[in-house]
Amino acid sequence: MVQQAQGALAGRVAVITGASSGIGEATAKALAARGARVALLARRKERLDALGDAIRKGGGQSDAWQVDVTDRSAVERVASEVIERHGRVDIVVNNAGVMLPNPIEARRVEQWQQQIDLNITGLMNVIGAFTSALVQAGSGPGPADLVNISSIAAKNIFPAFAVYSGTKAFVTHLSIHLRAELGSKGVRVTSIEPGIVGTELQSHVDFHGARDWLEGSKSQMEWLAPEDVAEAIAFTVSLPKRVNLQQVTIMPTGQPS
Ligand code: NDP
């Protein structure tokens, strides 16, 4: 059960992509617990429905929208419906992503494309569909937030992670530019850059070198939990309107880089 606190986010509407697992699911719970109405987006509807039930049982407000964010017209359709139902969108957590490390010489072109389609094109589809609603929210007395989930991979160097890292470098750099463009309109833009977080993300990795490295790291450090990242996001969007955390790097204490 998710307990709702009458809190800092009461009256705000938050859209969270990739809400069916991991960081997105934990963020939905954290924002709902602070009083936000949360719109949950992902492809696995049954997972979204179960999460929505848990949030509502705890006194929160939530609804589920099945969508593949790589499909631009589907995202635009869902955005119109969310805005029509709630009348506004104050927070977008652009979180859906996939990590498929492999050596470049393996030429796993379908994996390159999958990461580019979701981590870049999907992220842009969401920005395109919700920015005007955020600008409208930002023109009022309260803040508006675009939170893009990047990674430490945007800057740090990991062999076999080149394409994933490239997509996350795009997310970080885009976010800095969008902040400069949207800040004057009352919209804060943040890129969240976590180290290793234990989620379903690692389960899609099929390159044994990366799998072994990830598995081996567990004996050297305690990975972050999705709730740790969710708390950082909830803190970021709960700050006074004048404060914009531009980049938040959040590491497992034992992860050196
Ligand atoms: P998960 O695999 O648990 O979550 C990924 C989410 O994205 C799922 O809810 C999935 O839902 C959704 N998703 C995948 N494809 C699509 C699609 N085409 N359309 C809509 N939703 C989609 O991983 P995490 O929670 O770890 O990942 C969240 C973000 O955090 C990602 O951007 C990732 O790159 C980033 N990150 C993660 C780190 C980690 O160590 N875990 C570290 C740094 C950054 P569904 O399948 O139901 O559509």
PDB file of N, CA and C in Angstrom, residues 173-224:
ATOM      1  N   HIS A 173      22.869  16.620 -22.678  1.00  0.00           N
ATOM      2  CA  HIS A 173      23.166  17.859 -23.403  1.00  0.00           C
ATOM      3  C   HIS A 173      21.879  18.567 -23.820  1.00  0.00           C
ATOM      4  N   LEU A 174      20.933  17.799 -24.297  1.00  0.00           N
ATOM      5  CA  LEU A 174      19.623  18.367 -24.654  1.00  0.00           C
ATOM      6  C   LEU A 174      19.010  19.086 -23.454  1.00  0.00           C
ATOM      7  N   SER A 175      19.100  18.458 -22.284  1.00  0.00           N
ATOM      8  CA  SER A 175      18.457  19.013 -21.081  1.00  0.00           C
ATOM      9  C   SER A 175      19.050  20.367 -20.721  1.00  0.00           C
ATOM     10  N   ILE A 176      20.367  20.488 -20.820  1.00  0.00           N
ATOM     11  CA  ILE A 176      21.018  21.765 -20.488  1.00  0.00           C
ATOM     12  C   ILE A 176      20.530  22.853 -21.444  1.00  0.00           C
ATOM     13  N   HIS A 177      20.423  22.504 -22.716  1.00  0.00           N
ATOM     14  CA  HIS A 177      19.952  23.492 -23.699  1.00  0.00           C
ATOM     15  C   HIS A 177      18.490  23.849 -23.470  1.00  0.00           C
ATOM     16  N   LEU A 178      17.668  22.841 -23.193  1.00  0.00           N
ATOM     17  CA  LEU A 178      16.245  23.118 -22.979  1.00  0.00           C
ATOM     18  C   LEU A 178      16.040  23.977 -21.737  1.00  0.00           C
ATOM     19  N   ARG A 179      16.889  23.785 -20.735  1.00  0.00           N
ATOM     20  CA  ARG A 179      16.768  24.605 -19.527  1.00  0.00           C
ATOM     21  C   ARG A 179      16.981  26.084 -19.873  1.00  0.00           C
ATOM     22  N   ALA A 180      17.976  26.323 -20.710  1.00  0.00           N
ATOM     23  CA  ALA A 180      18.246  27.714 -21.109  1.00  0.00           C
ATOM     24  C   ALA A 180      17.060  28.294 -21.882  1.00  0.00           C
ATOM     25  N   GLU A 181      16.381  27.422 -22.640  1.00  0.00           N
ATOM     26  CA  GLU A 181      15.271  27.894 -23.473  1.00  0.00           C
ATOM     27  C   GLU A 181      13.970  28.040 -22.681  1.00  0.00           C
ATOM     28  N   LEU A 182      13.741  27.148 -21.737  1.00  0.00           N
ATOM     29  CA  LEU A 182      12.431  27.098 -21.079  1.00  0.00           C
ATOM     30  C   LEU A 182      12.419  27.754 -19.698  1.00  0.00           C
ATOM     31  N   GLY A 183      13.609  27.971 -19.130  1.00  0.00           N
ATOM     32  CA  GLY A 183      13.669  28.537 -17.769  1.00  0.00           C
ATOM     33  C   GLY A 183      12.962  29.881 -17.673  1.00  0.00           C
ATOM     34  N   SER A 184      13.124  30.705 -18.693  1.00  0.00           N
ATOM     35  CA  SER A 184      12.497  32.035 -18.664  1.00  0.00           C
ATOM     36  C   SER A 184      10.977  31.924 -18.748  1.00  0.00           C
ATOM     37  N   LYS A 185      10.476  30.737 -19.109  1.00  0.00           N
ATOM     38  CA  LYS A 185       9.024  30.529 -19.187  1.00  0.00           C
ATOM     39  C   LYS A 185       8.500  29.804 -17.946  1.00  0.00           C
ATOM     40  N   GLY A 186       9.345  29.685 -16.933  1.00  0.00           N
ATOM     41  CA  GLY A 186       8.894  29.066 -15.678  1.00  0.00           C
ATOM     42  C   GLY A 186       8.986  27.557 -15.668  1.00  0.00           C
ATOM     43  N   VAL A 187       9.610  26.959 -16.709  1.00  0.00           N
ATOM     44  CA  VAL A 187       9.742  25.497 -16.749  1.00  0.00           C
ATOM     45  C   VAL A 187      11.169  25.115 -16.357  1.00  0.00           C
ATOM     46  N   ARG A 188      11.282  24.347 -15.290  1.00  0.00           N
ATOM     47  CA  ARG A 188      12.604  23.857 -14.866  1.00  0.00           C
ATOM     48  C   ARG A 188      12.922  22.589 -15.658  1.00  0.00           C
ATOM     49  N   VAL A 189      14.181  22.430 -16.019  1.00  0.00           N
ATOM     50  CA  VAL A 189      14.598  21.205 -16.722  1.00  0.00           C
ATOM     51  C   VAL A 189      15.755  20.595 -15.942  1.00  0.00           C
ATOM     52  N   THR A 190      15.632  19.304 -15.674  1.00  0.00           N
ATOM     53  CA  THR A 190      16.633  18.594 -14.870  1.00  0.00           C
ATOM     54  C   THR A 190      17.037  17.318 -15.584  1.00  0.00           C
ATOM     55  N   SER A 191      18.336  17.020 -15.605  1.00  0.00           N
ATOM     56  CA  SER A 191      18.705  15.664 -16.014  1.00  0.00           C
ATOM     57  C   SER A 191      19.206  14.917 -14.780  1.00  0.00           C
ATOM     58  N   ILE A 192      18.640  13.730 -14.607  1.00  0.00           N
ATOM     59  CA  ILE A 192      18.983  12.865 -13.476  1.00  0.00           C
ATOM     60  C   ILE A 192      19.966  11.825 -13.998  1.00  0.00           C
ATOM     61  N   GLU A 193      21.099  11.688 -13.325  1.00  0.00           N
ATOM     62  CA  GLU A 193      22.171  10.824 -13.834  1.00  0.00           C
ATOM     63  C   GLU A 193      22.573   9.802 -12.776  1.00  0.00           C
ATOM     64  N   PRO A 194      21.876   8.671 -12.743  1.00  0.00           N
ATOM     65  CA  PRO A 194      22.202   7.654 -11.739  1.00  0.00           C
ATOM     66  C   PRO A 194      23.360   6.753 -12.177  1.00  0.00           C
ATOM     67  N   GLY A 195      24.070   6.212 -11.160  1.00  0.00           N
ATOM     68  CA  GLY A 195      24.937   5.058 -11.353  1.00  0.00           C
ATOM     69  C   GLY A 195      24.057   3.809 -11.379  1.00  0.00           C
ATOM     70  N   ILE A 196      24.602   2.675 -10.944  1.00  0.00           N
ATOM     71  CA  ILE A 196      23.838   1.416 -11.101  1.00  0.00           C
ATOM     72  C   ILE A 196      22.673   1.340 -10.116  1.00  0.00           C
ATOM     73  N   VAL A 197      21.491   1.093 -10.680  1.00  0.00           N
ATOM     74  CA  VAL A 197      20.258   0.935  -9.892  1.00  0.00           C
ATOM     75  C   VAL A 197      19.711  -0.454 -10.201  1.00  0.00           C
ATOM     76  N   GLY A 198      19.361  -1.215  -9.205  1.00  0.00           N
ATOM     77  CA  GLY A 198      18.833  -2.573  -9.425  1.00  0.00           C
ATOM     78  C   GLY A 198      17.395  -2.509  -9.938  1.00  0.00           C
ATOM     79  N   THR A 199      17.204  -2.778 -11.233  1.00  0.00           N
ATOM     80  CA  THR A 199      15.867  -2.746 -11.857  1.00  0.00           C
ATOM     81  C   THR A 199      15.814  -3.845 -12.925  1.00  0.00           C
ATOM     82  N   GLU A 200      14.796  -3.799 -13.767  1.00  0.00           N
ATOM     83  CA  GLU A 200      14.727  -4.750 -14.888  1.00  0.00           C
ATOM     84  C   GLU A 200      15.716  -4.401 -15.996  1.00  0.00           C
ATOM     85  N   LEU A 201      16.313  -3.203 -15.914  1.00  0.00           N
ATOM     86  CA  LEU A 201      17.202  -2.742 -16.995  1.00  0.00           C
ATOM     87  C   LEU A 201      18.287  -3.773 -17.304  1.00  0.00           C
ATOM     88  N   GLN A 202      18.886  -4.336 -16.251  1.00  0.00           N
ATOM     89  CA  GLN A 202      20.013  -5.263 -16.434  1.00  0.00           C
ATOM     90  C   GLN A 202      19.555  -6.581 -17.067  1.00  0.00           C
ATOM     91  N   SER A 203      18.251  -6.926 -16.917  1.00  0.00           N
ATOM     92  CA  SER A 203      17.783  -8.233 -17.396  1.00  0.00           C
ATOM     93  C   SER A 203      17.764  -8.312 -18.926  1.00  0.00           C
ATOM     94  N   HIS A 204      17.824  -7.152 -19.608  1.00  0.00           N
ATOM     95  CA  HIS A 204      17.810  -7.165 -21.081  1.00  0.00           C
ATOM     96  C   HIS A 204      19.210  -7.309 -21.680  1.00  0.00           C
ATOM     97  N   VAL A 205      20.240  -7.278 -20.837  1.00  0.00           N
ATOM     98  CA  VAL A 205      21.622  -7.309 -21.331  1.00  0.00           C
ATOM     99  C   VAL A 205      21.966  -8.736 -21.754  1.00  0.00           C
ATOM    100  N   ASP A 206      22.358  -8.933 -23.027  1.00  0.00           N
ATOM    101  CA  ASP A 206      22.700 -10.295 -23.472  1.00  0.00           C
ATOM    102  C   ASP A 206      24.177 -10.457 -23.823  1.00  0.00           C
ATOM    103  N   PHE A 207      24.970  -9.402 -23.662  1.00  0.00           N
ATOM    104  CA  PHE A 207      26.419  -9.531 -23.899  1.00  0.00           C
ATOM    105  C   PHE A 207      27.066  -9.999 -22.597  1.00  0.00           C
ATOM    106  N   HIS A 208      27.684 -11.192 -22.654  1.00  0.00           N
ATOM    107  CA  HIS A 208      28.147 -11.811 -21.404  1.00  0.00           C
ATOM    108  C   HIS A 208      29.198 -10.955 -20.698  1.00  0.00           C
ATOM    109  N   GLY A 209      30.018 -10.212 -21.466  1.00  0.00           N
ATOM    110  CA  GLY A 209      31.036  -9.364 -20.833  1.00  0.00           C
ATOM    111  C   GLY A 209      30.403  -8.334 -19.905  1.00  0.00           C
ATOM    112  N   ALA A 210      29.346  -7.694 -20.393  1.00  0.00           N
ATOM    113  CA  ALA A 210      28.666  -6.671 -19.586  1.00  0.00           C
ATOM    114  C   ALA A 210      27.870  -7.322 -18.455  1.00  0.00           C
ATOM    115  N   ARG A 211      27.237  -8.460 -18.760  1.00  0.00           N
ATOM    116  CA  ARG A 211      26.461  -9.168 -17.717  1.00  0.00           C
ATOM    117  C   ARG A 211      27.374  -9.551 -16.560  1.00  0.00           C
ATOM    118  N   ASP A 212      28.560 -10.128 -16.907  1.00  0.00           N
ATOM    119  CA  ASP A 212      29.497 -10.577 -15.868  1.00  0.00           C
ATOM    120  C   ASP A 212      29.995  -9.385 -15.055  1.00  0.00           C
ATOM    121  N   TRP A 213      30.281  -8.272 -15.751  1.00  0.00           N
ATOM    122  CA  TRP A 213      30.762  -7.068 -15.065  1.00  0.00           C
ATOM    123  C   TRP A 213      29.697  -6.551 -14.085  1.00  0.00           C
ATOM    124  N   LEU A 214      28.450  -6.534 -14.558  1.00  0.00           N
ATOM    125  CA  LEU A 214      27.365  -6.051 -13.691  1.00  0.00           C
ATOM    126  C   LEU A 214      27.187  -6.996 -12.498  1.00  0.00           C
ATOM    127  N   GLU A 215      27.131  -8.311 -12.785  1.00  0.00           N
ATOM    128  CA  GLU A 215      26.947  -9.293 -11.700  1.00  0.00           C
ATOM    129  C   GLU A 215      28.083  -9.192 -10.681  1.00  0.00           C
ATOM    130  N   GLY A 216      29.330  -9.102 -11.209  1.00  0.00           N
ATOM    131  CA  GLY A 216      30.503  -9.042 -10.334  1.00  0.00           C
ATOM    132  C   GLY A 216      30.496  -7.797  -9.457  1.00  0.00           C
ATOM    133  N   SER A 217      29.932  -6.704  -9.980  1.00  0.00           N
ATOM    134  CA  SER A 217      29.941  -5.448  -9.214  1.00  0.00           C
ATOM    135  C   SER A 217      29.099  -5.559  -7.957  1.00  0.00           C
ATOM    136  N   LYS A 218      28.150  -6.514  -7.956  1.00  0.00           N
ATOM    137  CA  LYS A 218      27.271  -6.673  -6.791  1.00  0.00           C
ATOM    138  C   LYS A 218      28.043  -7.077  -5.545  1.00  0.00           C
ATOM    139  N   SER A 219      29.163  -7.796  -5.757  1.00  0.00           N
ATOM    140  CA  SER A 219      29.938  -8.227  -4.588  1.00  0.00           C
ATOM    141  C   SER A 219      30.850  -7.094  -4.102  1.00  0.00           C
ATOM    142  N   GLN A 220      30.992  -6.035  -4.880  1.00  0.00           N
ATOM    143  CA  GLN A 220      31.874  -4.926  -4.504  1.00  0.00           C
ATOM    144  C   GLN A 220      31.118  -3.735  -3.931  1.00  0.00           C
ATOM    145  N   MET A 221      29.823  -3.675  -4.174  1.00  0.00           N
ATOM    146  CA  MET A 221      29.054  -2.507  -3.732  1.00  0.00           C
ATOM    147  C   MET A 221      27.590  -2.881  -3.577  1.00  0.00           C
ATOM    148  N   GLU A 222      26.874  -2.051  -2.844  1.00  0.00           N
ATOM    149  CA  GLU A 222      25.416  -2.195  -2.789  1.00  0.00           C
ATOM    150  C   GLU A 222      24.826  -1.257  -3.842  1.00  0.00           C
ATOM    151  N   TRP A 223      24.122  -1.829  -4.828  1.00  0.00           N
ATOM    152  CA  TRP A 223      23.498  -1.011  -5.881  1.00  0.00           C
ATOM    153  C   TRP A 223      22.451  -0.089  -5.266  1.00  0.00           C
ATOM    154  N   LEU A 224      22.161   0.996  -5.994  1.00  0.00           N
ATOM    155  CA  LEU A 224      21.046   1.846  -5.597  1.00  0.00           C
ATOM    156  C   LEU A 224      19.739   1.077  -5.763  1.00  0.00           C
TER     157      LEU A 224
END
